[in-house]
Amino acid sequence: MRKMIYLVLLVSVVGGAGYLAYTHQTELRAMTRVFGIVAPCTEPITYSIGSIDRRFGISTSTLVSDLGAAEAVWEKPSNKDLFTYEQQGGDVTIALVYDSRQAATDTLKAAGIQIDKSKASYDALKTRYDELLLQVETEQSRYNDLVAAYTRDEDAYNAEVEKWNRRGGAPAAEYERLQDEKAALSREFAVVKSLESMLNANIDTLNALATTLNQLIVQLNLNVAQYNRTGASAGEFEEGLYRLAKGVQTIDIYEYSNRTQLVRVLAHEMGHALGLEHVADADAIMYKINRIETLKATASDMAELSRVCRK
């Protein structure tokens, strides 16, 4: 009887393991890597593309090409097959997530403002912010005055029209005068709307500058207060983020300003998926800030890759 019980238990365990392997293939692959069941760098990490926010303006095929370039950053100098793209079901799911960081980058790019991750860039952006803030405050004051004047003129015009309507209509001369006032109000309104449009555009740029400055404050570890503007976001460190949660691996990309920056941040986060940590070399792919416009792994990067692959 005891032998039969053992046999039933053994069948249950094996059957349960088989069911888990069939229904949770991605999670099990990730777990085998995390717990060292598969030796590092001996089998390629598979990845698939999840969601791409359309506001990035990038197609799936283009992102696949950029991911191939990110693979090459590690694979060419190491002569190892480290990553493989799969249409679905890869070990790592990669998504492009649009938030205030990319919105700020897009706004500044449209305004012709270039950014790099340096103290000099921070200082230049701060000067631009201070100048634009004064301009916005002046425009806001003028806008408020114009709106108040338009409201007074419109109220006076409406009162006149209502008065003559109560009397059954205005004489010809009064009617012509009211028509002239109506035309003047239309011109006045057009001026108000034009200034409003310009003011809103400048406020959007100001908020984008504040968001970007807040990011630089965090990224460069500057000992200054963040910009607390309505419409601006607090500084966040990541342009991208690799996560492992409950055996599921994801890479979310939040912000980039050109293809080189996108490929670098993809290569950086894919490095984390391999198990690489940040390195101190400011030119490295695995440096904590994506600040260099090259796609070449440095000696520090390769030393970190060798450390992980030798485990």
mmCIF file of C-alpha atoms in Angstrom:
data_model
loop_
_atom_site.group_PDB
_atom_site.id
_atom_site.type_symbol
_atom_site.label_atom_id
_atom_site.label_comp_id
_atom_site.label_asym_id
_atom_site.label_seq_id
_atom_site.Cartn_x
_atom_site.Cartn_y
_atom_site.Cartn_z
ATOM 1 C CA MET A 1 0.000 0.000 0.000
ATOM 2 C CA ARG A 2 2.822 2.409 0.868
ATOM 3 C CA LYS A 3 4.558 1.708 -2.461
ATOM 4 C CA MET A 4 1.358 2.645 -4.284
ATOM 5 C CA ILE A 5 1.123 5.920 -2.402
ATOM 6 C CA TYR A 6 4.704 6.804 -3.332
ATOM 7 C CA LEU A 7 3.948 5.971 -6.953
ATOM 8 C CA VAL A 8 0.867 8.192 -6.981
ATOM 9 C CA LEU A 9 2.813 11.040 -5.384
ATOM 10 C CA LEU A 10 5.618 10.696 -7.912
ATOM 11 C CA VAL A 11 3.195 10.746 -10.825
ATOM 12 C CA SER A 12 1.489 13.831 -9.352
ATOM 13 C CA VAL A 13 4.753 15.727 -8.969
ATOM 14 C CA VAL A 14 5.972 14.870 -12.459
ATOM 15 C CA GLY A 15 2.589 15.642 -13.958
ATOM 16 C CA GLY A 16 2.394 18.965 -12.101
ATOM 17 C CA ALA A 17 5.855 19.946 -13.285
ATOM 18 C CA GLY A 18 4.904 19.090 -16.845
ATOM 19 C CA TYR A 19 1.734 21.190 -16.627
ATOM 20 C CA LEU A 20 3.684 24.130 -15.168
ATOM 21 C CA ALA A 21 6.308 23.862 -17.904
ATOM 22 C CA TYR A 22 3.604 23.837 -20.579
ATOM 23 C CA THR A 23 1.522 26.726 -19.230
ATOM 24 C CA HIS A 24 4.273 28.998 -17.867
ATOM 25 C CA GLN A 25 7.124 28.607 -20.333
ATOM 26 C CA THR A 26 8.225 32.267 -20.263
ATOM 27 C CA GLU A 27 8.233 32.445 -16.456
ATOM 28 C CA LEU A 28 10.178 29.192 -16.133
ATOM 29 C CA ARG A 29 12.795 30.320 -18.648
ATOM 30 C CA ALA A 30 13.291 33.530 -16.687
ATOM 31 C CA MET A 31 13.470 31.636 -13.375
ATOM 32 C CA THR A 32 16.111 29.238 -14.695
ATOM 33 C CA ARG A 33 18.274 32.220 -15.614
ATOM 34 C CA VAL A 34 17.723 34.027 -12.321
ATOM 35 C CA PHE A 35 18.539 30.976 -10.201
ATOM 36 C CA GLY A 36 21.540 29.986 -12.314
ATOM 37 C CA ILE A 37 20.132 26.755 -13.754
ATOM 38 C CA VAL A 38 21.305 27.964 -17.173
ATOM 39 C CA ALA A 39 24.888 29.231 -17.186
ATOM 40 C CA PRO A 40 25.109 32.960 -18.049
ATOM 41 C CA CYS A 41 25.737 33.776 -21.717
ATOM 42 C CA THR A 42 25.474 30.133 -22.880
ATOM 43 C CA GLU A 43 21.984 30.506 -24.350
ATOM 44 C CA PRO A 44 20.547 33.669 -25.941
ATOM 45 C CA ILE A 45 17.892 35.620 -24.069
ATOM 46 C CA THR A 46 14.780 35.778 -26.224
ATOM 47 C CA TYR A 47 12.771 38.981 -26.372
ATOM 48 C CA SER A 48 9.487 40.120 -27.899
ATOM 49 C CA ILE A 49 7.861 43.495 -28.467
ATOM 50 C CA GLY A 50 4.834 44.394 -26.375
ATOM 51 C CA SER A 51 3.036 47.721 -26.766
ATOM 52 C CA ILE A 52 4.375 50.734 -28.673
ATOM 53 C CA ASP A 53 2.621 54.021 -27.909
ATOM 54 C CA ARG A 54 1.793 55.563 -31.297
ATOM 55 C CA ARG A 55 2.995 58.992 -30.083
ATOM 56 C CA PHE A 56 6.574 57.771 -30.431
ATOM 57 C CA GLY A 57 5.981 57.593 -34.181
ATOM 58 C CA ILE A 58 7.970 54.377 -34.581
ATOM 59 C CA SER A 59 6.847 51.163 -36.277
ATOM 60 C CA THR A 60 7.338 47.635 -34.979
ATOM 61 C CA SER A 61 9.694 46.830 -37.860
ATOM 62 C CA THR A 62 11.837 49.888 -37.095
ATOM 63 C CA LEU A 63 11.989 48.982 -33.405
ATOM 64 C CA VAL A 64 13.007 45.417 -34.320
ATOM 65 C CA SER A 65 15.838 46.884 -36.412
ATOM 66 C CA ASP A 66 16.907 49.146 -33.535
ATOM 67 C CA LEU A 67 16.845 46.184 -31.156
ATOM 68 C CA GLY A 68 19.104 44.333 -33.568
ATOM 69 C CA ALA A 69 21.534 47.248 -33.368
ATOM 70 C CA ALA A 70 21.320 47.103 -29.554
ATOM 71 C CA GLU A 71 22.093 43.365 -29.665
ATOM 72 C CA ALA A 72 25.157 44.063 -31.797
ATOM 73 C CA VAL A 73 26.561 46.420 -29.146
ATOM 74 C CA TRP A 74 27.182 43.340 -26.965
ATOM 75 C CA GLU A 75 27.373 40.492 -29.464
ATOM 76 C CA LYS A 76 29.979 41.821 -31.911
ATOM 77 C CA PRO A 77 32.786 42.589 -29.432
ATOM 78 C CA SER A 78 32.068 39.456 -27.349
ATOM 79 C CA ASN A 79 31.502 37.140 -30.330
ATOM 80 C CA LYS A 80 28.579 35.623 -28.412
ATOM 81 C CA ASP A 81 24.955 35.011 -29.363
ATOM 82 C CA LEU A 82 23.355 36.781 -26.398
ATOM 83 C CA PHE A 83 19.886 37.786 -27.659
ATOM 84 C CA THR A 84 17.271 36.474 -30.092
ATOM 85 C CA TYR A 85 14.105 38.216 -31.260
ATOM 86 C CA GLU A 86 10.833 36.256 -31.186
ATOM 87 C CA GLN A 87 7.532 37.664 -32.414
ATOM 88 C CA GLN A 88 5.855 36.554 -29.206
ATOM 89 C CA GLY A 89 6.580 34.670 -26.028
ATOM 90 C CA GLY A 90 10.161 35.854 -25.501
ATOM 91 C CA ASP A 91 11.895 35.849 -22.128
ATOM 92 C CA VAL A 92 11.733 39.656 -22.046
ATOM 93 C CA THR A 93 8.853 41.848 -23.248
ATOM 94 C CA ILE A 94 9.911 45.287 -24.496
ATOM 95 C CA ALA A 95 7.475 48.223 -24.592
ATOM 96 C CA LEU A 96 7.634 51.930 -25.429
ATOM 97 C CA VAL A 97 5.721 53.859 -22.750
ATOM 98 C CA TYR A 98 4.904 57.520 -23.481
ATOM 99 C CA ASP A 99 4.758 59.860 -20.488
ATOM 100 C CA SER A 100 5.830 63.359 -19.435
ATOM 101 C CA ARG A 101 9.500 62.619 -20.151
ATOM 102 C CA GLN A 102 9.023 61.958 -23.872
ATOM 103 C CA ALA A 103 6.369 64.692 -24.120
ATOM 104 C CA ALA A 104 8.917 67.192 -22.772
ATOM 105 C CA THR A 105 11.586 65.947 -25.192
ATOM 106 C CA ASP A 106 9.189 66.251 -28.150
ATOM 107 C CA THR A 107 8.131 69.772 -27.122
ATOM 108 C CA LEU A 108 11.722 70.984 -26.772
ATOM 109 C CA LYS A 109 12.750 69.337 -30.046
ATOM 110 C CA ALA A 110 9.887 71.141 -31.825
ATOM 111 C CA ALA A 111 11.145 74.400 -30.292
ATOM 112 C CA GLY A 112 14.662 73.709 -31.590
ATOM 113 C CA ILE A 113 16.130 73.153 -28.125
ATOM 114 C CA GLN A 114 18.893 70.535 -27.953
ATOM 115 C CA ILE A 115 19.658 68.598 -24.770
ATOM 116 C CA ASP A 116 22.516 66.481 -23.523
ATOM 117 C CA LYS A 117 23.017 64.998 -20.097
ATOM 118 C CA SER A 118 25.636 67.466 -18.842
ATOM 119 C CA LYS A 119 25.951 70.277 -16.300
ATOM 120 C CA ALA A 120 26.574 72.693 -19.198
ATOM 121 C CA SER A 121 23.277 71.620 -20.764
ATOM 122 C CA TYR A 122 21.531 72.097 -17.411
ATOM 123 C CA ASP A 123 22.959 75.626 -17.081
ATOM 124 C CA ALA A 124 21.912 76.544 -20.639
ATOM 125 C CA LEU A 125 18.402 75.175 -20.119
ATOM 126 C CA LYS A 126 18.101 77.016 -16.796
ATOM 127 C CA THR A 127 19.012 80.301 -18.524
ATOM 128 C CA ARG A 128 16.464 79.568 -21.257
ATOM 129 C CA TYR A 129 13.860 78.749 -18.594
ATOM 130 C CA ASP A 130 14.458 81.989 -16.660
ATOM 131 C CA GLU A 131 14.218 84.074 -19.852
ATOM 132 C CA LEU A 132 11.057 82.335 -21.017
ATOM 133 C CA LEU A 133 9.490 82.633 -17.558
ATOM 134 C CA LEU A 134 9.840 86.442 -17.709
ATOM 135 C CA GLN A 135 8.359 86.431 -21.214
ATOM 136 C CA VAL A 136 5.426 84.274 -20.121
ATOM 137 C CA GLU A 137 4.736 86.479 -17.106
ATOM 138 C CA THR A 138 4.697 89.585 -19.360
ATOM 139 C CA GLU A 139 2.460 87.868 -21.915
ATOM 140 C CA GLN A 140 0.145 86.609 -19.176
ATOM 141 C CA SER A 141 -0.280 90.128 -17.773
ATOM 142 C CA ARG A 142 -1.002 91.557 -21.243
ATOM 143 C CA TYR A 143 -3.387 88.712 -21.987
ATOM 144 C CA ASN A 144 -5.323 89.330 -18.763
ATOM 145 C CA ASP A 145 -5.618 93.043 -19.641
ATOM 146 C CA LEU A 146 -6.850 92.261 -23.166
ATOM 147 C CA VAL A 147 -9.408 89.752 -21.898
ATOM 148 C CA ALA A 148 -10.704 92.269 -19.336
ATOM 149 C CA ALA A 149 -10.978 94.998 -22.010
ATOM 150 C CA TYR A 150 -12.700 92.651 -24.455
ATOM 151 C CA THR A 151 -15.164 91.541 -21.780
ATOM 152 C CA ARG A 152 -16.037 95.175 -20.972
ATOM 153 C CA ASP A 153 -16.509 96.054 -24.659
ATOM 154 C CA GLU A 154 -18.574 92.935 -25.291
ATOM 155 C CA ASP A 155 -20.815 93.629 -22.274
ATOM 156 C CA ALA A 156 -21.345 97.225 -23.450
ATOM 157 C CA TYR A 157 -22.185 96.057 -26.977
ATOM 158 C CA ASN A 158 -24.634 93.416 -25.729
ATOM 159 C CA ALA A 159 -26.322 95.988 -23.469
ATOM 160 C CA GLU A 160 -26.790 98.336 -26.461
ATOM 161 C CA VAL A 161 -28.205 95.560 -28.632
ATOM 162 C CA GLU A 162 -30.579 94.488 -25.868
ATOM 163 C CA LYS A 163 -31.727 98.101 -25.356
ATOM 164 C CA TRP A 164 -32.633 98.584 -29.020
ATOM 165 C CA ASN A 165 -34.256 95.176 -29.212
ATOM 166 C CA ARG A 166 -36.570 96.166 -26.349
ATOM 167 C CA ARG A 167 -37.523 99.254 -28.364
ATOM 168 C CA GLY A 168 -38.371 97.219 -31.405
ATOM 169 C CA GLY A 169 -35.179 97.852 -33.342
ATOM 170 C CA ALA A 170 -32.462 100.461 -33.843
ATOM 171 C CA PRO A 171 -32.581 103.406 -36.265
ATOM 172 C CA ALA A 172 -30.408 103.013 -39.352
ATOM 173 C CA ALA A 173 -27.598 105.170 -37.975
ATOM 174 C CA GLU A 174 -27.506 103.257 -34.674
ATOM 175 C CA TYR A 175 -27.646 99.958 -36.526
ATOM 176 C CA GLU A 176 -24.596 100.925 -38.599
ATOM 177 C CA ARG A 177 -22.744 102.006 -35.454
ATOM 178 C CA LEU A 178 -23.534 98.674 -33.767
ATOM 179 C CA GLN A 179 -22.315 96.783 -36.821
ATOM 180 C CA ASP A 180 -19.039 98.708 -36.660
ATOM 181 C CA GLU A 181 -18.739 97.856 -32.947
ATOM 182 C CA LYS A 182 -19.424 94.190 -33.725
ATOM 183 C CA ALA A 183 -16.641 94.168 -36.338
ATOM 184 C CA ALA A 184 -14.287 95.868 -33.875
ATOM 185 C CA LEU A 185 -15.134 93.215 -31.272
ATOM 186 C CA SER A 186 -14.281 90.478 -33.782
ATOM 187 C CA ARG A 187 -10.891 92.070 -34.414
ATOM 188 C CA GLU A 188 -10.332 92.466 -30.687
ATOM 189 C CA PHE A 189 -11.249 88.811 -30.124
ATOM 190 C CA ALA A 190 -8.808 87.699 -32.839
ATOM 191 C CA VAL A 191 -5.987 89.557 -31.068
ATOM 192 C CA VAL A 192 -6.917 87.873 -27.771
ATOM 193 C CA LYS A 193 -6.957 84.395 -29.371
ATOM 194 C CA SER A 194 -3.636 84.997 -31.136
ATOM 195 C CA LEU A 195 -1.945 85.994 -27.883
ATOM 196 C CA GLU A 196 -3.625 83.081 -26.106
ATOM 197 C CA SER A 197 -2.220 80.627 -28.651
ATOM 198 C CA MET A 198 1.293 82.064 -28.327
ATOM 199 C CA LEU A 199 1.036 82.114 -24.528
ATOM 200 C CA ASN A 200 -0.104 78.481 -24.372
ATOM 201 C CA ALA A 201 2.757 77.394 -26.643
ATOM 202 C CA ASN A 202 5.270 79.211 -24.446
ATOM 203 C CA ILE A 203 3.747 77.706 -21.301
ATOM 204 C CA ASP A 204 4.043 74.224 -22.848
ATOM 205 C CA THR A 205 7.710 74.904 -23.612
ATOM 206 C CA LEU A 206 8.253 76.304 -20.109
ATOM 207 C CA ASN A 207 6.712 73.190 -18.542
ATOM 208 C CA ALA A 208 8.821 70.969 -20.806
ATOM 209 C CA LEU A 209 11.939 72.869 -19.743
ATOM 210 C CA ALA A 210 10.981 72.446 -16.084
ATOM 211 C CA THR A 211 10.390 68.699 -16.560
ATOM 212 C CA THR A 212 13.739 68.274 -18.327
ATOM 213 C CA LEU A 213 15.563 70.381 -15.728
ATOM 214 C CA ASN A 214 14.040 68.231 -12.976
ATOM 215 C CA GLN A 215 15.296 65.112 -14.762
ATOM 216 C CA LEU A 216 18.800 66.575 -15.040
ATOM 217 C CA ILE A 217 18.757 67.557 -11.357
ATOM 218 C CA VAL A 218 18.135 63.903 -10.463
ATOM 219 C CA GLN A 219 20.420 62.388 -13.113
ATOM 220 C CA LEU A 220 23.359 64.697 -12.376
ATOM 221 C CA ASN A 221 22.714 64.578 -8.621
ATOM 222 C CA LEU A 222 22.633 68.374 -8.399
ATOM 223 C CA ASN A 223 22.076 69.958 -5.006
ATOM 224 C CA VAL A 224 19.309 72.305 -6.162
ATOM 225 C CA ALA A 225 15.551 72.428 -5.678
ATOM 226 C CA GLN A 226 13.342 70.959 -8.383
ATOM 227 C CA TYR A 227 11.021 73.169 -10.424
ATOM 228 C CA ASN A 228 7.549 73.014 -8.930
ATOM 229 C CA ARG A 229 5.372 74.232 -11.805
ATOM 230 C CA THR A 230 1.807 73.181 -12.497
ATOM 231 C CA GLY A 231 2.102 71.133 -15.686
ATOM 232 C CA ALA A 232 5.713 70.143 -15.062
ATOM 233 C CA SER A 233 6.694 66.694 -13.802
ATOM 234 C CA ALA A 234 9.101 65.814 -11.034
ATOM 235 C CA GLY A 235 12.493 64.511 -12.052
ATOM 236 C CA GLU A 236 12.745 60.794 -12.726
ATOM 237 C CA PHE A 237 15.977 58.939 -13.293
ATOM 238 C CA GLU A 238 15.080 56.349 -15.898
ATOM 239 C CA GLU A 239 14.899 56.732 -19.669
ATOM 240 C CA GLY A 240 14.270 53.005 -19.598
ATOM 241 C CA LEU A 241 13.747 50.370 -16.937
ATOM 242 C CA TYR A 242 14.395 46.626 -16.782
ATOM 243 C CA ARG A 243 12.193 44.749 -14.307
ATOM 244 C CA LEU A 244 11.968 41.186 -13.064
ATOM 245 C CA ALA A 245 8.780 40.547 -11.094
ATOM 246 C CA LYS A 246 7.342 37.119 -10.280
ATOM 247 C CA GLY A 247 9.511 35.542 -12.941
ATOM 248 C CA VAL A 248 8.369 37.957 -15.664
ATOM 249 C CA GLN A 249 10.981 40.192 -17.313
ATOM 250 C CA THR A 250 10.098 43.500 -18.948
ATOM 251 C CA ILE A 251 11.916 46.476 -20.423
ATOM 252 C CA ASP A 252 10.009 49.763 -20.629
ATOM 253 C CA ILE A 253 11.485 52.634 -22.655
ATOM 254 C CA TYR A 254 10.259 56.082 -21.608
ATOM 255 C CA GLU A 255 12.326 58.685 -23.426
ATOM 256 C CA TYR A 256 14.827 59.244 -26.221
ATOM 257 C CA SER A 257 15.533 62.117 -28.600
ATOM 258 C CA ASN A 258 17.078 60.276 -31.562
ATOM 259 C CA ARG A 259 17.829 56.791 -32.864
ATOM 260 C CA THR A 260 21.292 56.614 -31.302
ATOM 261 C CA GLN A 261 19.881 57.410 -27.865
ATOM 262 C CA LEU A 262 17.146 54.795 -28.346
ATOM 263 C CA VAL A 263 19.635 52.084 -29.324
ATOM 264 C CA ARG A 264 21.885 53.023 -26.383
ATOM 265 C CA VAL A 265 19.087 52.851 -23.830
ATOM 266 C CA LEU A 266 17.899 49.541 -25.334
ATOM 267 C CA ALA A 267 21.453 48.172 -25.116
ATOM 268 C CA HIS A 268 21.713 49.439 -21.520
ATOM 269 C CA GLU A 269 18.499 47.751 -20.388
ATOM 270 C CA MET A 270 19.316 44.574 -22.341
ATOM 271 C CA GLY A 271 22.605 44.609 -20.439
ATOM 272 C CA HIS A 272 20.627 44.582 -17.195
ATOM 273 C CA ALA A 273 18.631 41.620 -18.543
ATOM 274 C CA LEU A 274 21.966 39.791 -18.928
ATOM 275 C CA GLY A 275 22.792 40.623 -15.310
ATOM 276 C CA LEU A 276 25.139 43.554 -15.912
ATOM 277 C CA GLU A 277 25.390 46.291 -13.280
ATOM 278 C CA HIS A 278 26.213 49.979 -13.727
ATOM 279 C CA VAL A 279 29.869 50.871 -14.260
ATOM 280 C CA ALA A 280 31.772 54.033 -13.304
ATOM 281 C CA ASP A 281 32.993 54.848 -16.832
ATOM 282 C CA ALA A 282 30.957 57.879 -17.984
ATOM 283 C CA ASP A 283 31.372 56.849 -21.650
ATOM 284 C CA ALA A 284 30.122 53.308 -21.086
ATOM 285 C CA ILE A 285 26.837 51.833 -22.271
ATOM 286 C CA MET A 286 26.284 50.654 -18.681
ATOM 287 C CA TYR A 287 26.961 54.064 -17.128
ATOM 288 C CA LYS A 288 23.968 55.220 -15.091
ATOM 289 C CA ILE A 289 23.236 58.151 -17.462
ATOM 290 C CA ASN A 290 22.742 57.825 -21.221
ATOM 291 C CA ARG A 291 24.890 60.784 -22.205
ATOM 292 C CA ILE A 292 27.176 59.744 -25.104
ATOM 293 C CA GLU A 293 26.209 59.632 -28.798
ATOM 294 C CA THR A 294 28.091 56.436 -29.684
ATOM 295 C CA LEU A 295 27.064 52.789 -29.938
ATOM 296 C CA LYS A 296 30.341 51.168 -28.925
ATOM 297 C CA ALA A 297 30.823 49.201 -25.725
ATOM 298 C CA THR A 298 33.818 50.443 -23.745
ATOM 299 C CA ALA A 299 36.481 48.379 -21.991
ATOM 300 C CA SER A 300 34.492 48.855 -18.762
ATOM 301 C CA ASP A 301 31.380 47.457 -20.442
ATOM 302 C CA MET A 302 33.267 44.428 -21.726
ATOM 303 C CA ALA A 303 34.862 43.820 -18.331
ATOM 304 C CA GLU A 304 31.402 43.808 -16.749
ATOM 305 C CA LEU A 305 30.112 41.446 -19.447
ATOM 306 C CA SER A 306 33.076 39.119 -18.872
ATOM 307 C CA ARG A 307 32.400 39.162 -15.124
ATOM 308 C CA VAL A 308 28.797 38.071 -15.676
ATOM 309 C CA CYS A 309 29.587 35.481 -18.357
ATOM 310 C CA ARG A 310 32.281 33.839 -16.196
ATOM 311 C CA LYS A 311 29.876 33.146 -13.335
#
